[in-house]
Amino acid sequence: MPELPEVETTRRGIAPHLEGREITEVIVRQTRLRVPVPADLVDRLVGARVLEIRRRAKYLLFSLEGAEAMTLLWHLGMSGSLRIARIGELPKKHDHIDLVLDNGAMLRYHDPRRFGFVDWLAGSVEQDRRLARLGPEPLSAAFDGQRLYSLSRGRRLAVKPFLMDNAVVVGVGNIYAAEALFLAGIDPRRAAGRISAERYDRLAAAAKEVLVAAITQGGTTLRDFVGGTGEPGYFKQRLNVYGRHHQPCRRCGVELRLVTLGQRASVFCACCQT
DNA sequence: ATTTGACCCTGCATGC
DNA sequence: TGCATGCAGGGTCAAA
């Protein structure tokens, strides 16, 4: 699934095709997603105009103007993708939802594992329980080494799952947590509470650096991720550790190790990361 | 309170 | 070739 760079790539790819357009038809082929597709989705979307598509963490927020103002929340889960397709393009397996637009294009949602979902925002961003308690955006000034340092004091959790905690910072998933820790030279198994402020400064900077680089490359395509225009992402070639266990470290040549932390595969270099 | 584990679902790679 | 197993970009919930 998409982590923040993939969701942002999706947003940038689809927004120009949707913003300002009216939704003329909605086709739902599968209602059983992680959250059941809202029963009133079609009725409320048809005839509505897309004002803006924003992103918060790994959620896409569609601001809509119709009979009423409303916001649609779209999460891509592990295997979801949204892309622009031509009207009339035959749906493939796992193409669950289409939003047909008044400009001859449509937005098509594909999600084999169905861990993603679409739902109405409950009130405001501050009120919706899915968004209300999220930590800061990783590319914002609110996310820095000082935040990591202060939140981690006394915690014995390994630093990698700590960095992936959405209350700490959002958008850093398994790929980019591993990559950021490699760039910062920190062992992912180290207890979060036993890392210095100086090293957390480096970790925050490394996380920003790797996320920006991945967005620039259109995200990371592992299996079938495609951005909003159907293009794969090219960051995979730039990965230093994720998915490279038992291969040599690009920096020192030592064989990369694989461990499990927080039930997630974690690859690191025992030589470069301490 | 923090931390761990199970679970949601399908597809794919691997090994027997 | 077929079958079983394990693993995959995330997030939520219950239990330890």
Short mmCIF file of C-alpha atoms (C1' of nucleotides) in Angstrom, two decimals:
data_model
loop_
_atom_site.label_atom_id
_atom_site.label_comp_id
_atom_site.label_asym_id
_atom_site.label_seq_id
_atom_site.Cartn_x
_atom_site.Cartn_y
_atom_site.Cartn_z
CA MET A 1 0.00 0.00 0.00
CA PRO A 2 0.68 3.39 -0.41
CA GLU A 3 2.54 5.31 2.20
CA LEU A 4 2.54 9.09 2.20
CA PRO A 5 4.56 9.55 -1.03
CA GLU A 6 2.26 7.22 -2.93
CA VAL A 7 -0.89 8.90 -1.59
CA GLU A 8 0.55 12.32 -2.42
CA THR A 9 1.52 11.10 -5.91
CA THR A 10 -2.05 9.90 -6.34
CA ARG A 11 -3.44 13.23 -5.18
CA ARG A 12 -1.27 15.19 -7.59
CA GLY A 13 -2.17 12.87 -10.43
CA ILE A 14 -5.93 12.95 -10.02
CA ALA A 15 -6.58 16.46 -8.66
CA PRO A 16 -6.22 18.32 -12.00
CA HIS A 17 -8.77 15.99 -13.60
CA LEU A 18 -11.31 16.26 -10.78
CA GLU A 19 -11.17 19.73 -9.31
CA GLY A 20 -13.98 21.86 -10.70
CA ARG A 21 -15.69 18.88 -12.35
CA GLU A 22 -19.16 17.56 -11.64
CA ILE A 23 -19.75 13.91 -10.84
CA THR A 24 -22.35 12.60 -13.26
CA GLU A 25 -22.46 8.94 -12.33
CA VAL A 26 -21.13 6.65 -9.62
CA ILE A 27 -20.69 2.91 -10.08
CA VAL A 28 -20.13 0.71 -7.04
CA ARG A 29 -19.32 -2.92 -7.86
CA GLN A 30 -18.16 -3.98 -4.41
CA THR A 31 -19.55 -2.51 -1.19
CA ARG A 32 -17.56 -4.71 1.19
CA LEU A 33 -14.41 -2.72 1.79
CA ARG A 34 -12.72 -2.30 5.16
CA VAL A 35 -15.65 -0.08 6.03
CA PRO A 36 -18.82 -0.86 4.05
CA VAL A 37 -19.41 1.67 1.28
CA PRO A 38 -21.96 4.18 2.68
CA ALA A 39 -25.48 3.44 1.48
CA ASP A 40 -26.00 7.08 0.50
CA LEU A 41 -22.72 7.41 -1.41
CA VAL A 42 -24.19 7.34 -4.91
CA ASP A 43 -27.14 9.60 -4.12
CA ARG A 44 -25.03 12.26 -2.49
CA LEU A 45 -22.19 12.19 -5.02
CA VAL A 46 -24.15 12.34 -8.23
CA GLY A 47 -24.55 15.96 -9.22
CA ALA A 48 -21.95 17.17 -6.75
CA ARG A 49 -18.94 19.19 -7.81
CA VAL A 50 -15.40 18.44 -6.67
CA LEU A 51 -13.91 21.59 -5.21
CA GLU A 52 -10.57 20.38 -3.94
CA ILE A 53 -8.63 17.23 -3.13
CA ARG A 54 -6.41 17.45 -0.08
CA ARG A 55 -4.34 14.94 1.82
CA ARG A 56 -4.04 14.39 5.56
CA ALA A 57 -1.72 11.55 6.57
CA LYS A 58 -2.61 8.73 4.18
CA TYR A 59 -6.18 9.93 3.74
CA LEU A 60 -7.41 11.76 0.68
CA LEU A 61 -10.11 14.33 1.41
CA PHE A 62 -12.50 15.26 -1.37
CA SER A 63 -14.29 18.56 -0.71
CA LEU A 64 -17.61 18.51 -2.54
CA GLU A 65 -20.31 21.04 -3.23
CA GLY A 66 -23.78 19.76 -4.04
CA ALA A 67 -27.11 20.14 -2.36
CA GLU A 68 -24.88 20.51 0.68
CA ALA A 69 -21.18 20.86 1.41
CA MET A 70 -19.58 17.55 2.22
CA THR A 71 -16.21 15.87 2.47
CA LEU A 72 -15.41 12.38 1.32
CA LEU A 73 -12.60 10.48 3.00
CA TRP A 74 -10.73 7.95 0.90
CA HIS A 75 -8.07 5.62 2.29
CA LEU A 76 -6.14 3.27 0.00
CA GLY A 77 -5.28 0.66 2.63
CA MET A 78 -2.50 -1.72 1.65
CA SER A 79 -3.26 -2.35 -1.98
CA GLY A 80 -5.58 0.40 -3.14
CA SER A 81 -5.05 2.77 -6.02
CA LEU A 82 -7.01 5.60 -7.62
CA ARG A 83 -6.35 6.53 -11.21
CA ILE A 84 -7.89 8.45 -14.05
CA ALA A 85 -9.47 6.20 -16.67
CA ARG A 86 -11.45 6.83 -19.83
CA ILE A 87 -15.19 6.42 -19.72
CA GLY A 88 -16.10 3.07 -21.18
CA GLU A 89 -12.84 1.38 -20.22
CA LEU A 90 -13.85 -2.11 -19.15
CA PRO A 91 -13.48 -2.72 -15.42
CA LYS A 92 -10.95 -5.31 -14.37
CA LYS A 93 -11.05 -7.57 -11.36
CA HIS A 94 -11.00 -5.54 -8.11
CA ASP A 95 -12.03 -2.31 -9.80
CA HIS A 96 -14.58 -1.55 -7.10
CA ILE A 97 -15.75 2.03 -7.63
CA ASP A 98 -15.93 4.50 -10.52
CA LEU A 99 -16.69 8.20 -10.27
CA VAL A 100 -17.72 9.39 -13.72
CA LEU A 101 -17.05 13.06 -14.44
CA ASP A 102 -18.57 15.61 -16.79
CA ASN A 103 -15.34 15.93 -18.80
CA GLY A 104 -15.14 12.45 -20.27
CA ALA A 105 -12.88 11.07 -17.60
CA MET A 106 -13.54 8.94 -14.59
CA LEU A 107 -11.83 8.11 -11.34
CA ARG A 108 -11.39 4.36 -10.86
CA TYR A 109 -10.68 2.69 -7.53
CA HIS A 110 -8.82 -0.62 -7.58
CA ASP A 111 -8.07 -2.56 -4.40
CA PRO A 112 -7.39 -6.32 -4.38
CA ARG A 113 -7.15 -6.70 -0.61
CA ARG A 114 -10.00 -4.31 0.16
CA PHE A 115 -8.26 -2.81 3.20
CA GLY A 116 -9.06 0.63 1.88
CA PHE A 117 -12.36 2.44 2.29
CA VAL A 118 -14.47 5.42 1.34
CA ASP A 119 -16.53 7.22 3.94
CA TRP A 120 -17.97 10.59 4.78
CA LEU A 121 -15.94 12.81 7.03
CA ALA A 122 -17.76 12.92 10.37
CA GLY A 123 -18.18 16.67 10.87
CA SER A 124 -14.85 18.46 10.67
CA VAL A 125 -11.29 17.20 10.54
CA GLU A 126 -11.05 18.04 14.24
CA GLN A 127 -14.20 16.08 15.06
CA ASP A 128 -13.66 12.97 12.96
CA ARG A 129 -12.21 10.28 15.22
CA ARG A 130 -10.04 8.92 12.41
CA LEU A 131 -8.28 12.23 11.90
CA ALA A 132 -8.57 14.02 15.21
CA ARG A 133 -5.72 12.32 17.04
CA LEU A 134 -3.22 12.13 14.21
CA GLY A 135 0.25 13.50 14.78
CA PRO A 136 1.78 16.19 12.57
CA GLU A 137 2.57 15.85 8.89
CA PRO A 138 6.16 14.66 8.50
CA LEU A 139 7.05 17.48 6.10
CA SER A 140 5.70 20.16 8.41
CA ALA A 141 7.77 22.18 10.87
CA ALA A 142 5.80 20.57 13.72
CA PHE A 143 7.68 17.35 13.08
CA ASP A 144 11.25 17.53 14.24
CA GLY A 145 13.84 15.79 16.37
CA GLN A 146 12.66 17.56 19.47
CA ARG A 147 9.18 16.04 19.09
CA LEU A 148 10.62 12.56 18.65
CA TYR A 149 12.88 13.04 21.63
CA SER A 150 10.24 14.33 24.03
CA LEU A 151 7.56 11.80 23.07
CA SER A 152 9.95 8.88 23.35
CA ARG A 153 11.24 9.45 26.88
CA GLY A 154 10.56 6.41 29.03
CA ARG A 155 9.34 4.29 26.17
CA ARG A 156 10.83 0.85 25.62
CA LEU A 157 9.20 0.30 22.26
CA ALA A 158 11.67 -0.17 19.42
CA VAL A 159 12.33 3.05 17.52
CA LYS A 160 10.99 1.71 14.22
CA PRO A 161 7.42 1.02 15.40
CA PHE A 162 7.65 4.26 17.40
CA LEU A 163 8.35 6.17 14.20
CA MET A 164 5.43 4.39 12.53
CA ASP A 165 3.00 5.40 15.29
CA ASN A 166 0.47 7.80 13.75
CA ALA A 167 0.20 9.71 17.02
CA VAL A 168 3.90 10.55 16.77
CA VAL A 169 4.04 11.46 13.10
CA VAL A 170 1.79 10.41 10.23
CA GLY A 171 2.57 8.93 6.87
CA VAL A 172 5.74 7.04 7.73
CA GLY A 173 5.02 3.39 6.96
CA ASN A 174 7.17 0.31 6.80
CA ILE A 175 9.21 1.26 3.74
CA TYR A 176 10.17 4.79 4.70
CA ALA A 177 10.66 4.05 8.40
CA ALA A 178 13.29 1.50 7.43
CA GLU A 179 14.88 3.87 4.93
CA ALA A 180 14.94 6.83 7.33
CA LEU A 181 16.59 4.74 10.05
CA PHE A 182 19.24 3.61 7.60
CA LEU A 183 19.97 7.18 6.51
CA ALA A 184 20.17 8.28 10.14
CA GLY A 185 22.41 5.34 11.07
CA ILE A 186 20.09 4.14 13.84
CA ASP A 187 19.45 0.48 14.66
CA PRO A 188 15.68 -0.07 14.25
CA ARG A 189 15.65 -2.37 17.31
CA ARG A 190 16.91 0.28 19.68
CA ALA A 191 14.47 1.33 22.40
CA ALA A 192 12.88 4.65 21.45
CA GLY A 193 13.51 6.05 24.92
CA ARG A 194 17.24 5.43 24.71
CA ILE A 195 18.09 7.57 21.71
CA SER A 196 19.68 10.99 22.11
CA ALA A 197 18.20 14.30 20.99
CA GLU A 198 21.04 14.68 18.49
CA ARG A 199 20.27 11.34 16.87
CA TYR A 200 16.56 12.18 16.75
CA ASP A 201 17.44 15.40 14.93
CA ARG A 202 19.16 13.27 12.33
CA LEU A 203 16.23 10.85 12.16
CA ALA A 204 13.64 13.57 11.59
CA ALA A 205 15.82 15.11 8.88
CA ALA A 206 16.35 11.70 7.26
CA ALA A 207 12.60 10.97 7.27
CA LYS A 208 11.87 14.29 5.55
CA GLU A 209 14.65 13.70 3.06
CA VAL A 210 13.50 10.23 2.06
CA LEU A 211 9.83 11.24 1.81
CA VAL A 212 10.62 14.24 -0.38
CA ALA A 213 12.85 12.13 -2.61
CA ALA A 214 10.15 9.45 -2.94
CA ILE A 215 7.48 12.00 -3.84
CA THR A 216 9.81 13.41 -6.49
CA GLN A 217 10.15 9.92 -7.96
CA GLY A 218 6.40 9.32 -7.99
CA GLY A 219 6.47 6.95 -5.03
CA THR A 220 7.55 3.34 -4.70
CA THR A 221 5.92 0.67 -6.85
CA LEU A 222 6.39 -2.77 -5.29
CA ARG A 223 3.73 -4.81 -7.01
CA ASP A 224 1.06 -2.87 -8.74
CA PHE A 225 0.92 0.60 -7.27
CA VAL A 226 0.15 3.24 -9.86
CA GLY A 227 -0.20 6.97 -9.36
CA GLY A 228 -3.21 8.99 -10.45
CA THR A 229 -2.25 8.87 -14.09
CA GLY A 230 -1.52 5.15 -14.11
CA GLU A 231 2.26 5.54 -13.94
CA PRO A 232 4.31 3.41 -11.55
CA GLY A 233 6.65 5.06 -9.04
CA TYR A 234 10.38 4.90 -9.51
CA PHE A 235 11.69 5.13 -5.97
CA LYS A 236 12.17 1.35 -5.65
CA GLN A 237 15.57 1.64 -7.31
CA ARG A 238 16.61 4.07 -4.60
CA LEU A 239 15.74 1.86 -1.64
CA ASN A 240 18.74 1.11 0.56
CA VAL A 241 17.28 -1.51 2.89
CA TYR A 242 13.55 -2.18 2.43
CA GLY A 243 13.10 -5.53 0.69
CA ARG A 244 16.86 -6.02 0.40
CA HIS A 245 17.51 -8.50 3.24
CA HIS A 246 20.42 -10.87 2.59
CA GLN A 247 21.76 -8.47 -0.02
CA PRO A 248 24.89 -6.39 0.58
CA CYS A 249 24.61 -2.96 2.14
CA ARG A 250 25.07 -0.32 -0.55
CA ARG A 251 27.26 1.65 1.80
CA CYS A 252 29.54 -0.91 3.50
CA GLY A 253 28.90 -4.19 1.71
CA VAL A 254 27.87 -6.18 4.79
CA GLU A 255 24.85 -8.46 4.33
CA LEU A 256 21.63 -6.74 5.41
CA ARG A 257 19.73 -8.37 8.26
CA LEU A 258 16.01 -9.06 8.61
CA VAL A 259 14.19 -8.90 11.93
CA THR A 260 10.55 -8.50 12.92
CA LEU A 261 9.53 -5.42 14.91
CA GLY A 262 5.91 -4.74 15.72
CA GLN A 263 4.99 -7.60 13.39
CA ARG A 264 6.59 -5.83 10.46
CA ALA A 265 9.59 -6.98 8.51
CA SER A 266 12.53 -4.71 9.26
CA VAL A 267 15.73 -4.74 7.26
CA PHE A 268 18.84 -2.97 8.44
CA CYS A 269 22.61 -2.92 8.27
CA ALA A 270 24.14 -4.06 11.55
CA CYS A 271 27.35 -2.30 10.55
CA CYS A 272 25.98 1.13 9.55
CA GLN A 273 23.09 1.26 11.99
CA THR A 274 23.82 1.36 15.68
"C1'" DA B 1 -0.50 3.58 29.96
"C1'" DT B 2 2.15 0.99 26.95
"C1'" DT B 3 2.76 -2.80 24.18
"C1'" DT B 4 1.58 -6.98 21.75
"C1'" DG B 5 -1.19 -9.86 18.84
"C1'" DA B 6 -5.08 -11.01 16.01
"C1'" DC B 7 -7.69 -9.61 12.31
"C1'" DC B 8 -9.69 -7.62 7.90
"C1'" DC B 9 -8.60 -9.74 2.35
"C1'" DT B 10 -6.42 -11.37 -1.99
"C1'" DG B 11 -2.36 -12.48 -4.66
"C1'" DC B 12 2.06 -14.08 -5.15
"C1'" DA B 13 6.41 -16.56 -4.24
"C1'" DT B 14 8.30 -20.49 -2.27
"C1'" DG B 15 8.85 -25.20 -1.07
"C1'" DC B 16 7.31 -29.88 -0.80
"C1'" DT C 1 0.96 -29.63 -11.59
"C1'" DG C 2 -1.07 -29.06 -7.19
"C1'" DC C 3 -1.30 -27.85 -2.56
"C1'" DA C 4 0.09 -25.65 1.85
"C1'" DT C 5 2.40 -21.96 3.94
"C1'" DG C 6 3.93 -17.41 4.71
"C1'" DC C 7 4.22 -12.81 3.56
"C1'" DA C 8 2.78 -8.06 1.64
"C1'" DG C 9 2.64 -0.62 1.36
"C1'" DG C 10 -2.28 -0.12 7.01
"C1'" DG C 11 -5.17 0.52 10.77
"C1'" DT C 12 -8.25 -0.96 14.59
"C1'" DC C 13 -9.37 -3.35 18.54
"C1'" DA C 14 -8.90 -6.31 22.58
"C1'" DA C 15 -6.04 -8.18 25.89
"C1'" DA C 16 -1.80 -8.66 28.46
#
